[in-house]
mmCIF file with all atom_site columns, C-alpha atoms in Angstrom:
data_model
loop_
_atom_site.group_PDB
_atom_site.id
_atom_site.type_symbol
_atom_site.label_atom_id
_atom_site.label_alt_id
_atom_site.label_comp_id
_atom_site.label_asym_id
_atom_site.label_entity_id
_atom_site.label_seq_id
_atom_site.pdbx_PDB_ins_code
_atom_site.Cartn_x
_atom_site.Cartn_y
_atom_site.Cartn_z
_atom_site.occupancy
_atom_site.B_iso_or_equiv
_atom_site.pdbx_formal_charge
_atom_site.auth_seq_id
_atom_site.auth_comp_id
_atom_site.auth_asym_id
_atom_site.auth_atom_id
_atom_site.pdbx_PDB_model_num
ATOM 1   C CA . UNK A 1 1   ? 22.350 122.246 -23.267 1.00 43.00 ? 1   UNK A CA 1
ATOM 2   C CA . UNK A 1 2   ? 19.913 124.815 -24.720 1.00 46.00 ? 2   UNK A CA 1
ATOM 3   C CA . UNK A 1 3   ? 21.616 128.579 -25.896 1.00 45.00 ? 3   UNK A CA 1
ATOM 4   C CA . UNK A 1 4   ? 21.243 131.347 -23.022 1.00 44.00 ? 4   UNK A CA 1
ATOM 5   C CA . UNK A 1 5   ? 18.178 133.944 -24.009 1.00 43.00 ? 5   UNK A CA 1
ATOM 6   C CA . UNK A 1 6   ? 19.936 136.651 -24.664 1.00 42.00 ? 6   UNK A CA 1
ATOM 7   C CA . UNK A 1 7   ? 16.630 138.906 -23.255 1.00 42.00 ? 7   UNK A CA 1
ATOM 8   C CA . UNK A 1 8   ? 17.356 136.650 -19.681 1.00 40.00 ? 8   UNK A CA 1
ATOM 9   C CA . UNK A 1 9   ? 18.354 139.289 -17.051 1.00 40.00 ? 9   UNK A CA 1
ATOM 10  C CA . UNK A 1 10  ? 20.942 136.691 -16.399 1.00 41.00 ? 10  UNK A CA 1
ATOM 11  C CA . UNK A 1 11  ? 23.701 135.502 -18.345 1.00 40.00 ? 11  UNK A CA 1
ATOM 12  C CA . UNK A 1 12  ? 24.668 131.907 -18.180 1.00 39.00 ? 12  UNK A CA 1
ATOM 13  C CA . UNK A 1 13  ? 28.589 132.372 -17.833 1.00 39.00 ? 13  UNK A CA 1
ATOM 14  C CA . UNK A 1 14  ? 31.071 129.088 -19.286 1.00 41.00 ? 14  UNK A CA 1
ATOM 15  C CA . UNK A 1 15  ? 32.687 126.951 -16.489 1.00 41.00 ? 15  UNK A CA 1
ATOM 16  C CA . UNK A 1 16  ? 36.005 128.406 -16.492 1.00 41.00 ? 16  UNK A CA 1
ATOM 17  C CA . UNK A 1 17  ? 36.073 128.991 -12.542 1.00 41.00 ? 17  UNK A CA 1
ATOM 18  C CA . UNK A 1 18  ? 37.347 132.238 -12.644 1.00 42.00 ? 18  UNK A CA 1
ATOM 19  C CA . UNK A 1 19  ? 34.218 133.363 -10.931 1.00 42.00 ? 19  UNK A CA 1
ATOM 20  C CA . UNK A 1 20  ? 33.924 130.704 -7.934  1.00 41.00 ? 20  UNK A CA 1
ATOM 21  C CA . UNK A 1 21  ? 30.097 129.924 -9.516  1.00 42.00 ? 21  UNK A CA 1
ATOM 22  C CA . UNK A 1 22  ? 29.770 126.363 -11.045 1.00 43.00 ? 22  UNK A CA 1
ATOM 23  C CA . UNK A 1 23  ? 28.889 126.584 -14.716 1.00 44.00 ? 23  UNK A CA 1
ATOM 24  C CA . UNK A 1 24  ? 25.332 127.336 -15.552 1.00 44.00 ? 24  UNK A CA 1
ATOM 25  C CA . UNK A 1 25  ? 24.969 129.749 -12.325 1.00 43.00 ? 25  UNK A CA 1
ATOM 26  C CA . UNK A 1 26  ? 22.981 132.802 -13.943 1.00 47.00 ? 26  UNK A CA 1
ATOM 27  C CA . UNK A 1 27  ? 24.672 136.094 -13.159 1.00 48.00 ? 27  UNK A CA 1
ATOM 28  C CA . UNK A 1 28  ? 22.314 138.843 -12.803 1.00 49.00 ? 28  UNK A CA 1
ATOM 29  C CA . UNK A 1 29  ? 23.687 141.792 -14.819 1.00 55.00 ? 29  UNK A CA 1
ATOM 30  C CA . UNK A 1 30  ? 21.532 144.601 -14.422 1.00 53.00 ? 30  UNK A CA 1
ATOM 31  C CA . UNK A 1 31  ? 21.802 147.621 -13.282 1.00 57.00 ? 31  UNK A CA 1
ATOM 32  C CA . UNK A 1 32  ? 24.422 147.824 -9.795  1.00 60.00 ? 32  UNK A CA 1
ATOM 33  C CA . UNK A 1 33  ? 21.999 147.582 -6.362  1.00 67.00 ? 33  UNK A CA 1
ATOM 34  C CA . UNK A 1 34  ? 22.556 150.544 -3.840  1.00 69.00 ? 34  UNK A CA 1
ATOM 35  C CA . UNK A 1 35  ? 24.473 149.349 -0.781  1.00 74.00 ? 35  UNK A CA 1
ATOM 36  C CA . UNK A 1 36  ? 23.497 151.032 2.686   1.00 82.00 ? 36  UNK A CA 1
ATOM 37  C CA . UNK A 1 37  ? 26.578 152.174 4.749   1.00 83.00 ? 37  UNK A CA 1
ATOM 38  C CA . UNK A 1 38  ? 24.891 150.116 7.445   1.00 85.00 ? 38  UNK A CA 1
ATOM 39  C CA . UNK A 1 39  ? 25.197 146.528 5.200   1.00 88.00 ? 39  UNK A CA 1
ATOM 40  C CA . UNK A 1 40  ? 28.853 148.068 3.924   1.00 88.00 ? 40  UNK A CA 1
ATOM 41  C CA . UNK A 1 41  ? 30.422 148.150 7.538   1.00 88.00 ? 41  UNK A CA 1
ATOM 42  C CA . UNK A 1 42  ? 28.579 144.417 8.454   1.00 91.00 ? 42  UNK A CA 1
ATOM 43  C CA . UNK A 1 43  ? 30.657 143.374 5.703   1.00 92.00 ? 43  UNK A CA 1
ATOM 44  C CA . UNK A 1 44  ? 33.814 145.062 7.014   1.00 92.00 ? 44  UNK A CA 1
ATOM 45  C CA . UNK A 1 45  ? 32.968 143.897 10.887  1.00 93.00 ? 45  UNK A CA 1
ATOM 46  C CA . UNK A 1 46  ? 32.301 140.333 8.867   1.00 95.00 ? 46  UNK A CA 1
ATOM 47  C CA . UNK A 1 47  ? 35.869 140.449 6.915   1.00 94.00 ? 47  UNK A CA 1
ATOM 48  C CA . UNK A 1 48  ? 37.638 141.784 9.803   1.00 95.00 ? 48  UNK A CA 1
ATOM 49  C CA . UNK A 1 49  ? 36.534 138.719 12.046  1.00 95.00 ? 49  UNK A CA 1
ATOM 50  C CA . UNK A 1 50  ? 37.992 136.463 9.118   1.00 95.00 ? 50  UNK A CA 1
ATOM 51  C CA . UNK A 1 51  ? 40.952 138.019 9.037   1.00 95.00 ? 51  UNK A CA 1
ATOM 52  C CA . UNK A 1 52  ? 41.465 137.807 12.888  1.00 95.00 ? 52  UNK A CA 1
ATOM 53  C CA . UNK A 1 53  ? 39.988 133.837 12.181  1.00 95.00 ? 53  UNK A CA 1
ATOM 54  C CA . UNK A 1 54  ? 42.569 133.388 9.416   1.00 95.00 ? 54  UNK A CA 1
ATOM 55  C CA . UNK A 1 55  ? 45.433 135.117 11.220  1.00 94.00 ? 55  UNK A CA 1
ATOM 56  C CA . UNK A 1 56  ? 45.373 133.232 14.281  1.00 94.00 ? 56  UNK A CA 1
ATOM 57  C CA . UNK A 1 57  ? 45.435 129.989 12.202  1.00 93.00 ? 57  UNK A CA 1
ATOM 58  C CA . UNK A 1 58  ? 48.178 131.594 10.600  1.00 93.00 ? 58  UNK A CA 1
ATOM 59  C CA . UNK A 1 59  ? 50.139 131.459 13.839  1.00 92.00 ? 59  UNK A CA 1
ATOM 60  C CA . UNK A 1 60  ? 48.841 127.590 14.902  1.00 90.00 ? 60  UNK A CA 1
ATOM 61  C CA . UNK A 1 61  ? 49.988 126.658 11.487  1.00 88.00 ? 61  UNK A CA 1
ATOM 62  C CA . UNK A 1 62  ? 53.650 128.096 12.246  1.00 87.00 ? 62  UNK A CA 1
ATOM 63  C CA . UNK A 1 63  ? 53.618 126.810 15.883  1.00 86.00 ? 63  UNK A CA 1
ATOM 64  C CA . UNK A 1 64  ? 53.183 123.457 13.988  1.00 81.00 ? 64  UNK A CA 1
ATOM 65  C CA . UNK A 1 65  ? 56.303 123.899 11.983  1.00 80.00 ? 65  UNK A CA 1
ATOM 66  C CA . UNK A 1 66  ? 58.477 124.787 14.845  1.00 79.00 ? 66  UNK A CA 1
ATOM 67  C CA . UNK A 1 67  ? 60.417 121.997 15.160  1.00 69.00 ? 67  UNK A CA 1
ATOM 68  C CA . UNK A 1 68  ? 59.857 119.008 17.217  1.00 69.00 ? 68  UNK A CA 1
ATOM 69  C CA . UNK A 1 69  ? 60.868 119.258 21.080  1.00 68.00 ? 69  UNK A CA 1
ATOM 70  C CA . UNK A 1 70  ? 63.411 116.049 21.193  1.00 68.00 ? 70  UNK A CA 1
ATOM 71  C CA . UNK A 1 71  ? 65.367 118.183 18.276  1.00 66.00 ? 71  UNK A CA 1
ATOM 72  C CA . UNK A 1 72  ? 63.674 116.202 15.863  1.00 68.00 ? 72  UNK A CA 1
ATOM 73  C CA . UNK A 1 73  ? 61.576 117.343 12.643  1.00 69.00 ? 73  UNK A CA 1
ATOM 74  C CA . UNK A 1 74  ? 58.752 116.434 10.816  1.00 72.00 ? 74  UNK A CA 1
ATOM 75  C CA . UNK A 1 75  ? 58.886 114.486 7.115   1.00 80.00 ? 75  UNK A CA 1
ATOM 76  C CA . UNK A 1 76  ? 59.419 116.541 4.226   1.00 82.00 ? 76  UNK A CA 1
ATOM 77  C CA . UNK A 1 77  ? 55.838 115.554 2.982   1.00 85.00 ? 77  UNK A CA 1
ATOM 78  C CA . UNK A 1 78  ? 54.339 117.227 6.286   1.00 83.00 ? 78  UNK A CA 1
ATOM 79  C CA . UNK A 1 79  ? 56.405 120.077 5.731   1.00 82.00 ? 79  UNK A CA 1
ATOM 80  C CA . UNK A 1 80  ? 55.376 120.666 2.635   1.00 87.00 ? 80  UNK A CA 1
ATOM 81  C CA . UNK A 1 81  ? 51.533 120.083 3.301   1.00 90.00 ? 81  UNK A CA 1
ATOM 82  C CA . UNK A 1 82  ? 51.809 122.843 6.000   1.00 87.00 ? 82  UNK A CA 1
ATOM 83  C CA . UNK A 1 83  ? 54.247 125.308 4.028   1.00 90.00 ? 83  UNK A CA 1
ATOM 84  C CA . UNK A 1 84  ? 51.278 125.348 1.672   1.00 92.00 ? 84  UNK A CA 1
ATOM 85  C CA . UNK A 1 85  ? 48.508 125.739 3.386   1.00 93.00 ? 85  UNK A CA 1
ATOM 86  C CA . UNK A 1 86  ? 50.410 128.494 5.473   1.00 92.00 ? 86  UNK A CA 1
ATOM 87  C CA . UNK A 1 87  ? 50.702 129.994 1.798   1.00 94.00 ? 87  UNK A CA 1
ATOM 88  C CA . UNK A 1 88  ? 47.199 129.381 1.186   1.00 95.00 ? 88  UNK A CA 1
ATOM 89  C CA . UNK A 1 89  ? 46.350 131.368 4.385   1.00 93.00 ? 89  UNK A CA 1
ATOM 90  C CA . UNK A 1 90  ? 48.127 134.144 3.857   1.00 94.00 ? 90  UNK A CA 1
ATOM 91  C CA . UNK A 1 91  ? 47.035 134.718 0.262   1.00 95.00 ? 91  UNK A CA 1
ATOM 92  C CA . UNK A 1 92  ? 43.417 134.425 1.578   1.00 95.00 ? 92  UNK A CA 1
ATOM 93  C CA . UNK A 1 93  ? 44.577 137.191 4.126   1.00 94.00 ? 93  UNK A CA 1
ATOM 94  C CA . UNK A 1 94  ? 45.384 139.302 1.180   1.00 94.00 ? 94  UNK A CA 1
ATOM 95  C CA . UNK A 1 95  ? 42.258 138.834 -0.288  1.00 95.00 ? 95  UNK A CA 1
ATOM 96  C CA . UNK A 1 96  ? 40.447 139.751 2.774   1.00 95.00 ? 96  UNK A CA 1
ATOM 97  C CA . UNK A 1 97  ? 43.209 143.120 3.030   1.00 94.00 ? 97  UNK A CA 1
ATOM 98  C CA . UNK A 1 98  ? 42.011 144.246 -0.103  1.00 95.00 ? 98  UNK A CA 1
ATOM 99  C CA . UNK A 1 99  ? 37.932 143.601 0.371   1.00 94.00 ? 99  UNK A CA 1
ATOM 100 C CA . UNK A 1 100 ? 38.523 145.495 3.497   1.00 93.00 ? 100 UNK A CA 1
ATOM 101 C CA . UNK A 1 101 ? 39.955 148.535 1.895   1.00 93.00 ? 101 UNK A CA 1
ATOM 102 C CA . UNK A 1 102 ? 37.396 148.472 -0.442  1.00 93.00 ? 102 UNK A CA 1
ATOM 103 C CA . UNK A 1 103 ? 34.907 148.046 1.881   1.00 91.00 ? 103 UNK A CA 1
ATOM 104 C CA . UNK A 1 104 ? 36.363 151.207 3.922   1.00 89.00 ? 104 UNK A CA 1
ATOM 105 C CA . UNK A 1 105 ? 36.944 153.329 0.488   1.00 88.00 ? 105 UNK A CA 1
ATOM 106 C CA . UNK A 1 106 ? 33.273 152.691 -0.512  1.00 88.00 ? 106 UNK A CA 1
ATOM 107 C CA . UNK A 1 107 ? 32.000 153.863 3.268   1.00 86.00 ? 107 UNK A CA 1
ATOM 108 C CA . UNK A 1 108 ? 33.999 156.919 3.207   1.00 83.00 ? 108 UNK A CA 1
ATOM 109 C CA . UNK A 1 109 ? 32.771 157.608 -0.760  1.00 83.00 ? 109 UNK A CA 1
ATOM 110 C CA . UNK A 1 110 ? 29.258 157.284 0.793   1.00 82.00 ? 110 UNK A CA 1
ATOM 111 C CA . UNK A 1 111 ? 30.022 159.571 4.112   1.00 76.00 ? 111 UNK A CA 1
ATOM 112 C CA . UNK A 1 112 ? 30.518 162.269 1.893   1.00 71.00 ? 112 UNK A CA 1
ATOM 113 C CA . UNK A 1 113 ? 33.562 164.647 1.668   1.00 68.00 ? 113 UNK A CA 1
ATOM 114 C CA . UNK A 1 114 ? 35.060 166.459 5.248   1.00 65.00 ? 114 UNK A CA 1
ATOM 115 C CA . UNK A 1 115 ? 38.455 166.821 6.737   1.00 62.00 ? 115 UNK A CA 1
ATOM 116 C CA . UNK A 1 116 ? 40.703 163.934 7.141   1.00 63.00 ? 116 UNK A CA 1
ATOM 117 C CA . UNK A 1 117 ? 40.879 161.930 10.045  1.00 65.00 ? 117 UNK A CA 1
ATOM 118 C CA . UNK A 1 118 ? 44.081 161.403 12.172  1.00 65.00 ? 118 UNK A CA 1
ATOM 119 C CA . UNK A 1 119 ? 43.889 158.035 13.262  1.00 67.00 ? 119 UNK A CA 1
ATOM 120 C CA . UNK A 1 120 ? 46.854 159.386 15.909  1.00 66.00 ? 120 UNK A CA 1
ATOM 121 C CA . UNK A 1 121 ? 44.143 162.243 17.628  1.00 66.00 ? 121 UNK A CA 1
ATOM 122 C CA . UNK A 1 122 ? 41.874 159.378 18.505  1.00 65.00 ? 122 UNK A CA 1
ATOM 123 C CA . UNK A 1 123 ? 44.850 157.906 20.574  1.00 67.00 ? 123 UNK A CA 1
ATOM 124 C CA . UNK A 1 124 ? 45.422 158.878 24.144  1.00 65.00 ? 124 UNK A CA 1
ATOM 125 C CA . UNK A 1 125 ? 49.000 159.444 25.166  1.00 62.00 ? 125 UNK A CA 1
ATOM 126 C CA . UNK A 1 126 ? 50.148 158.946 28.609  1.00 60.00 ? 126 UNK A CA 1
ATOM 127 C CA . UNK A 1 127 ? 53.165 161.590 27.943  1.00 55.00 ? 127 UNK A CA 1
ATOM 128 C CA . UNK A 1 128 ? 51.111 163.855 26.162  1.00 50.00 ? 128 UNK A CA 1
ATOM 129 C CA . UNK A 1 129 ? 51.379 167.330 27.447  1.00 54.00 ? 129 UNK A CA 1
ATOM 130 C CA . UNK A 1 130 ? 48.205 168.269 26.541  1.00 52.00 ? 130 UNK A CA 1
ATOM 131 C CA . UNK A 1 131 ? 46.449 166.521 28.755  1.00 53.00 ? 131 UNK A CA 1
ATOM 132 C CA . UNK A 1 132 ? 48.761 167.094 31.994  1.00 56.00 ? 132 UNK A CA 1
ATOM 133 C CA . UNK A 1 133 ? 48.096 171.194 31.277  1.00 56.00 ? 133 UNK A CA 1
ATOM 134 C CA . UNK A 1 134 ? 44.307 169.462 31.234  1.00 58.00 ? 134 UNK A CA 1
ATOM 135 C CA . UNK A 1 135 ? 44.543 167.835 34.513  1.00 58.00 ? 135 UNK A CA 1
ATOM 136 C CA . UNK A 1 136 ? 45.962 171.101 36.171  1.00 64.00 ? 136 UNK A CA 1
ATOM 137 C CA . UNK A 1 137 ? 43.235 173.432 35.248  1.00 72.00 ? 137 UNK A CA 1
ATOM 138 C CA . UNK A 1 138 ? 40.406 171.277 35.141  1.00 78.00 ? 138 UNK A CA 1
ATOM 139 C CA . UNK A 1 139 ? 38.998 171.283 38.591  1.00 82.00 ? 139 UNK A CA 1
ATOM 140 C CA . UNK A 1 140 ? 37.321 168.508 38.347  1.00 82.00 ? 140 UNK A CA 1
ATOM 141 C CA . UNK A 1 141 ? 39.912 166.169 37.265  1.00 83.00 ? 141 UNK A CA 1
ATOM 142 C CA . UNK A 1 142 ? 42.023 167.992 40.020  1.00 84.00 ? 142 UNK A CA 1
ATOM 143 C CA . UNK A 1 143 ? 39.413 166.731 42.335  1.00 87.00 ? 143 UNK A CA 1
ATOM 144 C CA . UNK A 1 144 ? 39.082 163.101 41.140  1.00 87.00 ? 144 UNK A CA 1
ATOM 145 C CA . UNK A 1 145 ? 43.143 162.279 41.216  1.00 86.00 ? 145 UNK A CA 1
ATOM 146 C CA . UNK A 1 146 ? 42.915 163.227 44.408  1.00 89.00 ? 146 UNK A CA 1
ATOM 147 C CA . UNK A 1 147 ? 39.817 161.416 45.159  1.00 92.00 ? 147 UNK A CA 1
ATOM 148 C CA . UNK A 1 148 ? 41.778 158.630 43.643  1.00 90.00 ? 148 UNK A CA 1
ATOM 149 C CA . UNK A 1 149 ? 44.974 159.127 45.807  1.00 92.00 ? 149 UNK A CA 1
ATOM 150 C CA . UNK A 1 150 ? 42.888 158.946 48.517  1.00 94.00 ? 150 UNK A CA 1
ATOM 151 C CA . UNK A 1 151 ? 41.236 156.027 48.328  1.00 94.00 ? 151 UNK A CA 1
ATOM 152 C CA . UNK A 1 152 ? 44.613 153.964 47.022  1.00 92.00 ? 152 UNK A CA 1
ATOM 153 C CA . UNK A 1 153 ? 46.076 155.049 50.050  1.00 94.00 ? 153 UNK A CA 1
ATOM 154 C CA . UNK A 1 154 ? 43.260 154.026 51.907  1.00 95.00 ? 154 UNK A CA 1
ATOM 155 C CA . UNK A 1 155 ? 43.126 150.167 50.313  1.00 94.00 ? 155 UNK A CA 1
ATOM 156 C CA . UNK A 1 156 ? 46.897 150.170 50.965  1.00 93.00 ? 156 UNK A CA 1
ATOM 157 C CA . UNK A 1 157 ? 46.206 150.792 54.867  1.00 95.00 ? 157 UNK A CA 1
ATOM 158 C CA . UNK A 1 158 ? 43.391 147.964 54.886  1.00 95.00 ? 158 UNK A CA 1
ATOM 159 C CA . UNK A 1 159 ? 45.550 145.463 52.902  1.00 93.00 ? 159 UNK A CA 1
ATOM 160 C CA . UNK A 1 160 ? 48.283 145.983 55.813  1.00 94.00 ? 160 UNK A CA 1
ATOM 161 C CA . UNK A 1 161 ? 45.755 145.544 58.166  1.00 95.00 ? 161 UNK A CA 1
ATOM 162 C CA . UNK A 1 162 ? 44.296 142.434 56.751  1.00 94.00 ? 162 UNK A CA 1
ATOM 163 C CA . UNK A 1 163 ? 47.900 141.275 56.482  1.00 94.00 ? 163 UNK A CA 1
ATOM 164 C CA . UNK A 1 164 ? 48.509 141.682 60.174  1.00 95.00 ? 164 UNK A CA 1
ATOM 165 C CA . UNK A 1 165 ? 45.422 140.122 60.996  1.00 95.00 ? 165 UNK A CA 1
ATOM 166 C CA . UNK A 1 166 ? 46.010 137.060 58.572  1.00 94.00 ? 166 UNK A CA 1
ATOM 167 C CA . UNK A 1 167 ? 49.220 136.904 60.386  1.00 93.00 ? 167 UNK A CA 1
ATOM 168 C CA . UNK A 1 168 ? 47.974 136.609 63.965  1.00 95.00 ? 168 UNK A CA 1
ATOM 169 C CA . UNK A 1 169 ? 45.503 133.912 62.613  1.00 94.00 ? 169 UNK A CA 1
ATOM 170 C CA . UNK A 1 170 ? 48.082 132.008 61.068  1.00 93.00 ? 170 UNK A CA 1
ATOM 171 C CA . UNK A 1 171 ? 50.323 132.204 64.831  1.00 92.00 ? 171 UNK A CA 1
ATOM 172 C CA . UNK A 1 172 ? 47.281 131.241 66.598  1.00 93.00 ? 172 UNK A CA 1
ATOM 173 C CA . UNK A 1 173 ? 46.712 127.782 64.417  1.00 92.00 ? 173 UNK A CA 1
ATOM 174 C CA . UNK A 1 174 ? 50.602 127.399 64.483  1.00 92.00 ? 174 UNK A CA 1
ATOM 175 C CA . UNK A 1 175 ? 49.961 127.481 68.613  1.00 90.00 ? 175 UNK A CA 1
ATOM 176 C CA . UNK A 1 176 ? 47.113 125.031 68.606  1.00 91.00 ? 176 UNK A CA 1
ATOM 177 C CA . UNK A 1 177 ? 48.197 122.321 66.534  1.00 89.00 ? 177 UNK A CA 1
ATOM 178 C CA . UNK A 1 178 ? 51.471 122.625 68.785  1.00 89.00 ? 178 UNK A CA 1
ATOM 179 C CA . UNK A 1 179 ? 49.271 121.824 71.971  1.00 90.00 ? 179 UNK A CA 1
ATOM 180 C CA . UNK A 1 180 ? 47.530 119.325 70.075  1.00 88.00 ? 180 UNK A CA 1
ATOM 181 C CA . UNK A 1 181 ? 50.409 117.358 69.180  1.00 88.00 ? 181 UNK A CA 1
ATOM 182 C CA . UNK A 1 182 ? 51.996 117.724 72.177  1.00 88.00 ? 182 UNK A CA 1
ATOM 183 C CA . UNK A 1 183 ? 49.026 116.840 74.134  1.00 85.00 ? 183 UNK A CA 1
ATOM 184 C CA . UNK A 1 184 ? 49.135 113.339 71.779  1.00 77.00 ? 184 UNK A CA 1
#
């Protein structure tokens, strides 16, 4: 095999398979490309839906090693086999952790400094009181929970009715098929 040219913009890198490429794979080295924050959070949607993939095949793999329903279990060969590819899982789930996080530091870098976020004040609480002192001076929530109240009490009355009705039907077919018979 010929010697790399040094002036190449690539650099032929030994087979030692630290870098996933087979050996000869030129590695561009020159200067870093700018990443949008558009392509940086397609990555993050893309390495979140692999760790959702990889996480649910985390919990087939351990429904598998639950153990047999007769009381029995599997070989020691097929325990092992899954044991490591459970292990195999999860360390690609911390892979996918960490290239999320860095993923999510590099599109906060690029959104610039401004206050912290609170994940907790994007979170509506039932038993907040913040929002019941809301709902009794905004008039117009006022108005729609009663709207609301309204019109459940409303679907309650028809689903009683419809019940009673359903009822009556039911009697009346009960009635006919008993003439019917006894006619027979």
């Amino acid at each position: 095999m010929a010697a790399p040219n040094p002036t190449a913009q690539g650099v032929l890198l030994p087979g030692t398979g630290t870098t996933g490429y087979p050996t000869g794979v030129p590695i561009v080295t020159g200067p870093p490309r700018e990443v949008n924050t558009a392509s940086l959070c397609r990555i993050g949607q893309d390495t979140m839906q692999d760790i959702v993939t990889r996480t649910t095949e985390v919990f087939q793999i351990l429904r598998g090693m639950q153990q047999l329903p007769n009381g029995g279990s599997y070989s020691v060969a097929v325990h092992t086999e899954r044991q490591a590819k459970l292990q195999e899982h999860l360390r690609q789930l911390t892979v996918l952790f960490r290239k999320l996080r860095l993923v999510f530091d590099k599109c906060r870098e690029k959104a610039g400094p401004g206050e912290p976020e609170v994940p907790l004040l994007h979170i509506p609480f039932v038993d907040e009181e913040g929002t019941k002192q809301e709902e009794k001076t905004n008039p117009a929530l006022l108005s729609a929970n009663e709207e609301r109240h309204e019109l459940i009490e409303k679907l309650r009355q028809k689903n009683q009715q419809l019940k009673q009705v359903i009822d009556m039907l039911r009697n009346l077919i009960w009635d006919i098929n008993l003439m019917m018979s006894a006619r027979s």
